Amino acid sequence: MDDFEPGLSSASVVVIFSRLRPTLVELIDKIKSSQVKIDRRFLKKRYPISKQSEFSRMVVERIGFDFSRGRMDMSVHPFCSSVHSTDVRLTTRFDEKDFVNQALLSLIHEAGHGMYEQGLLKEYFGTPLVEAVSLGIHESQSRMWENQVGRSLQFWHYFYPKLEKTFPSQLNGVSLDQFYEAINFVEPGLIRVDADEVTYNLHVILRFEMEKDLIEGNLEVAEAPYVWNKKIQEYLGVKVPNDAMGILQDVHWSAGLFGYFHTYALGNIYDAQLFSSACRDINDLPNQFAIGEFAPLREWLRSNIHVHGRRYLPEELILRATGDKP
């Protein structure tokens, strides 16, 4: 675990997840039994990829990714890679029938990673001061821009009129509120990387629990597919049709990356705490998004998180930024 989240013990993750899991399962059950119907059909219309790319680039540049020190390309899976704070590369994937989730929000997510890398102090290149402190902290930056910002109503107050101009026929008759509801839709599914905010952490929790049991000798490898399928059914209420849609969907274990998965959920927890503190420190922060002002949040993150590199362990970094431990 120290390779990915320095200073964190598995016992402390067990405490966090034992509180998080039952709350999420209960919340998902309530959502599944809700009578509210949300129309998402307009999101599945044809959105030309050239216009998707143009709009996505405009958005990530507006929120603060510096294209003079980075670039954007297409790949099978979205990612961010960096060789220097002046050379940060983003990718996303495009689907004509799923613009917002597949391309746009994924790219906003990767831009969050990218702005962290661009915020590291280049004058200390080659030292730990120009390295991100942990995967959990890194994920907090991407998830904050994707979810706290990119799925917010204020964000779309600014960008939705521009989206309507770019895709007038696809969004004809669709109000801002309808669009906002549609992109915040919750539905349990099989694939971690496609999961919504509510269900995502349960995908991570089951992986952490299985890792722990495998390493402690309480679970045999041959039993792992069965246990995976059982946990998905228990936590999310969905059946796994095959191992490709189940235990084989991630590359982490086959690549030997044990002790990694929990950092995704920690990123969500860190990001909520950091965003709450940013809202406390920056007057009327969410409403600034409605007028296209994203620099205050970016600079708050830069001064409280980015510039410190690996100077502090994650727990102390969060404590210094927010006044509380994670």
XYZ file of C-alpha atoms in Angstrom:
326
model
C 0.000 0.000 0.000
C 2.902 2.353 0.688
C 3.718 2.299 -3.033
C 0.444 4.079 -3.744
C -0.738 5.830 -0.549
C 2.268 6.405 1.736
C 1.582 6.256 5.459
C -1.833 4.614 5.222
C -2.541 1.267 6.909
C -4.975 -1.372 5.735
C -6.597 -1.252 9.195
C -7.495 2.403 8.718
C -9.003 1.664 5.289
C -11.113 -1.103 6.854
C -12.524 1.449 9.326
C -13.369 3.920 6.545
C -14.952 1.324 4.271
C -16.912 -0.368 7.076
C -18.673 2.970 7.606
C -19.057 3.752 3.910
C -20.326 0.420 2.562
C -23.634 -0.019 4.471
C -24.562 3.629 3.922
C -24.044 3.309 0.172
C -25.903 0.004 -0.104
C -28.880 1.543 1.716
C -28.782 4.662 -0.474
C -28.655 2.588 -3.671
C -31.627 0.511 -2.523
C -33.616 3.712 -1.999
C -32.672 5.010 -5.448
C -33.582 1.705 -7.115
C -37.035 1.791 -5.509
C -37.647 5.441 -6.446
C -40.575 6.236 -8.722
C -38.755 9.215 -10.295
C -38.189 8.711 -14.007
C -35.398 10.613 -15.745
C -35.389 10.921 -19.539
C -31.868 10.335 -20.859
C -32.718 9.511 -24.467
C -31.294 12.790 -25.785
C -27.849 11.806 -24.475
C -27.906 8.789 -26.818
C -28.473 10.774 -30.009
C -25.664 11.106 -32.550
C -23.073 13.696 -31.512
C -20.426 14.119 -34.251
C -16.968 13.385 -32.901
C -15.311 16.445 -34.472
C -17.686 18.733 -32.583
C -17.284 16.674 -29.408
C -13.529 17.161 -29.578
C -13.796 20.879 -30.212
C -16.243 21.445 -27.353
C -14.274 19.263 -24.919
C -11.048 21.114 -25.625
C -12.792 24.444 -25.067
C -14.115 23.269 -21.682
C -10.837 21.937 -20.278
C -8.980 25.024 -21.454
C -11.574 27.234 -19.767
C -11.310 25.443 -16.423
C -7.551 25.915 -16.483
C -5.610 23.230 -18.320
C -2.721 25.022 -20.046
C -2.390 23.840 -23.654
C 0.885 25.717 -24.038
C 2.264 23.084 -21.639
C 0.179 20.124 -22.714
C -1.946 18.478 -25.380
C -5.079 16.407 -25.912
C -5.432 13.255 -28.011
C -7.704 10.256 -28.504
C -7.097 6.785 -27.057
C -9.003 3.601 -26.207
C -9.068 4.583 -22.528
C -8.832 8.120 -21.066
C -5.610 8.881 -19.223
C -3.155 11.595 -18.245
C 0.599 11.231 -18.477
C 3.361 13.678 -17.676
C 7.087 13.784 -18.285
C 7.456 17.317 -16.881
C 5.127 20.053 -15.648
C 5.600 21.674 -19.066
C 4.667 18.489 -20.970
C 1.396 17.036 -19.706
C -0.689 14.902 -22.074
C -4.401 14.121 -21.844
C -6.404 11.581 -23.799
C -10.067 10.716 -23.983
C -12.250 8.377 -26.035
C -15.213 9.343 -28.169
C -18.540 7.622 -28.749
C -21.058 9.294 -31.064
C -23.912 7.978 -28.887
C -22.405 8.898 -25.494
C -20.693 12.263 -25.576
C -21.033 13.580 -22.030
C -19.927 10.532 -20.036
C -17.502 8.872 -22.434
C -15.650 11.941 -23.652
C -16.421 15.175 -21.861
C -16.576 14.187 -18.184
C -13.696 11.755 -18.703
C -11.613 14.551 -20.168
C -12.520 16.947 -17.331
C -11.381 14.164 -14.979
C -8.060 13.789 -16.789
C -7.637 17.580 -16.879
C -7.885 17.522 -13.073
C -4.914 15.146 -13.053
C -3.196 17.331 -15.624
C -3.618 20.581 -13.674
C -2.057 18.864 -10.659
C 0.963 17.920 -12.770
C 1.160 21.433 -14.238
C 0.999 22.869 -10.720
C 4.145 21.085 -9.530
C 7.100 23.471 -9.199
C 9.309 22.965 -12.251
C 12.340 24.598 -10.608
C 12.609 21.528 -8.367
C 12.321 19.023 -11.225
C 14.090 15.762 -10.386
C 13.308 15.973 -6.672
C 10.348 14.666 -4.597
C 8.946 18.209 -4.605
C 7.945 17.647 -8.239
C 6.182 14.338 -7.633
C 2.555 13.851 -6.626
C 2.373 12.583 -3.058
C -0.074 9.732 -3.626
C -2.635 8.235 -5.956
C -5.441 9.139 -3.548
C -4.455 12.809 -3.584
C -4.050 12.674 -7.357
C -7.497 11.124 -7.721
C -8.980 13.812 -5.463
C -7.983 16.407 -8.036
C -9.545 14.606 -10.983
C -12.728 13.611 -9.169
C -13.218 17.137 -7.847
C -13.153 18.681 -11.312
C -15.247 15.865 -12.786
C -17.932 15.642 -10.095
C -17.944 18.583 -7.687
C -17.465 20.987 -10.607
C -18.320 19.215 -13.876
C -21.620 17.707 -12.733
C -22.769 20.820 -10.855
C -25.733 22.925 -11.900
C -23.623 26.104 -11.723
C -21.047 24.677 -14.121
C -23.761 23.983 -16.671
C -25.382 27.378 -16.192
C -22.248 28.618 -17.933
C -21.583 25.821 -20.431
C -25.051 24.581 -21.377
C -25.923 27.504 -23.697
C -22.641 26.814 -25.515
C -23.477 23.123 -25.696
C -26.914 23.939 -27.167
C -25.271 26.049 -29.881
C -22.853 23.235 -30.699
C -25.558 20.519 -30.802
C -28.841 22.352 -31.517
C -30.790 19.425 -32.986
C -29.685 16.915 -30.331
C -30.684 19.207 -27.453
C -33.770 20.762 -29.005
C -36.418 21.170 -26.294
C -34.116 19.909 -23.516
C -34.002 22.296 -20.558
C -30.963 22.894 -18.363
C -32.655 21.114 -15.465
C -33.431 18.075 -17.642
C -29.829 17.937 -18.795
C -28.538 18.315 -15.221
C -30.739 15.449 -14.005
C -29.679 13.216 -16.896
C -25.944 13.551 -16.326
C -26.374 12.840 -12.600
C -28.376 9.665 -13.173
C -27.639 6.753 -10.810
C -27.854 3.140 -11.940
C -25.898 0.147 -10.574
C -23.792 -1.553 -13.228
C -21.007 -4.049 -13.746
C -18.102 -1.859 -14.884
C -16.112 0.245 -12.413
C -14.903 2.878 -14.872
C -18.468 3.507 -16.078
C -19.953 3.780 -12.577
C -21.755 6.877 -11.296
C -20.799 8.742 -8.119
C -23.079 6.749 -5.825
C -22.133 3.246 -6.951
C -18.437 3.808 -7.752
C -17.028 3.385 -4.256
C -18.709 -0.014 -3.840
C -16.804 -1.286 -6.885
C -13.626 -0.219 -5.089
C -14.600 -1.584 -1.668
C -15.219 -5.112 -2.949
C -11.814 -5.112 -4.669
C -10.057 -3.961 -1.499
C -11.832 -6.614 0.580
C -10.805 -9.319 -1.872
C -7.193 -8.110 -2.012
C -6.969 -8.218 1.756
C -8.411 -11.738 1.916
C -6.112 -12.968 -0.855
C -2.987 -11.560 0.810
C -3.976 -12.822 4.270
C -4.653 -16.307 2.884
C -8.380 -16.231 3.573
C -9.300 -16.500 -0.108
C -7.920 -18.871 -2.724
C -7.395 -17.546 -6.257
C -9.657 -20.266 -7.662
C -12.494 -18.993 -5.450
C -12.061 -15.354 -6.446
C -14.511 -15.227 -9.403
C -17.295 -16.720 -7.279
C -16.659 -14.278 -4.414
C -16.511 -11.355 -6.851
C -19.883 -12.257 -8.363
C -21.428 -12.750 -4.919
C -20.237 -9.342 -3.687
C -21.460 -7.532 -6.820
C -24.883 -9.092 -6.287
C -24.878 -8.206 -2.579
C -23.602 -4.623 -2.894
C -25.084 -3.499 -6.211
C -27.885 -5.951 -6.882
C -26.676 -6.955 -10.358
C -25.679 -10.350 -11.758
C -22.320 -10.886 -13.466
C -22.790 -12.694 -16.819
C -19.124 -13.592 -17.369
C -15.634 -12.962 -16.000
C -14.846 -10.398 -18.712
C -17.606 -8.225 -17.255
C -16.525 -9.220 -13.767
C -13.213 -10.059 -12.158
C -11.140 -9.678 -15.363
C -12.271 -6.143 -16.230
C -9.331 -4.341 -14.561
C -5.641 -4.712 -15.404
C -4.414 -4.000 -11.877
C -4.171 -7.532 -10.470
C -2.747 -9.103 -13.629
C -0.137 -6.335 -13.586
C 0.677 -7.015 -9.927
C -0.740 -3.697 -8.695
C -2.080 -4.890 -5.349
C -2.810 -2.184 -2.767
C -3.913 0.270 -5.474
C -7.719 0.074 -5.714
C -8.639 1.741 -2.420
C -6.916 4.955 -3.556
C -9.784 5.572 -5.994
C -12.321 5.716 -3.165
C -9.950 7.737 -0.987
C -9.742 10.236 -3.836
C -13.516 10.696 -3.663
C -13.370 11.180 0.113
C -10.429 13.596 -0.058
C -12.042 15.586 -2.858
C -15.271 16.136 -0.913
C -13.311 17.347 2.122
C -11.057 19.604 0.054
C -13.955 21.084 -1.911
C -15.853 21.811 1.300
C -12.816 23.694 2.618
C -12.370 25.570 -0.659
C -16.020 26.677 -0.420
C -15.316 27.887 3.116
C -12.208 29.825 2.072
C -13.432 31.242 -1.252
C -16.492 33.446 -1.090
C -19.462 32.175 -3.143
C -17.284 29.608 -4.936
C -19.932 27.456 -6.700
C -21.679 30.497 -8.120
C -18.396 31.627 -9.664
C -18.633 28.584 -11.952
C -21.912 29.967 -13.302
C -20.038 32.946 -14.757
C -17.112 30.894 -16.031
C -14.697 31.709 -13.224
C -12.635 28.635 -12.347
C -9.280 30.233 -11.486
C -10.088 30.736 -7.758
C -10.561 26.992 -7.186
C -7.586 26.074 -9.361
C -5.313 28.484 -7.489
C -6.608 27.285 -4.096
C -5.688 23.737 -5.091
C -2.362 24.886 -6.462
C -1.314 26.625 -3.234
C -2.752 24.002 -0.851
C -1.970 20.782 -2.743
C 0.035 21.045 -5.958
C 3.092 23.068 -4.951
C 3.912 20.810 -1.996
C 4.707 17.749 -4.095
C 5.777 15.026 -1.653
C 6.727 17.446 1.146
C 3.957 16.044 3.369
C 2.300 12.646 3.690
C -1.323 12.627 2.474
C -2.860 12.830 5.951
C -0.802 15.887 6.892
C -1.403 17.499 3.511
C -5.185 17.193 3.992
C -4.891 18.413 7.585
C -2.951 21.504 6.496
C -5.380 22.268 3.663
C -8.633 21.724 5.562
C -7.902 21.923 9.285
C -8.959 18.286 9.819
C -7.537 14.840 9.200
C -9.150 12.901 6.343
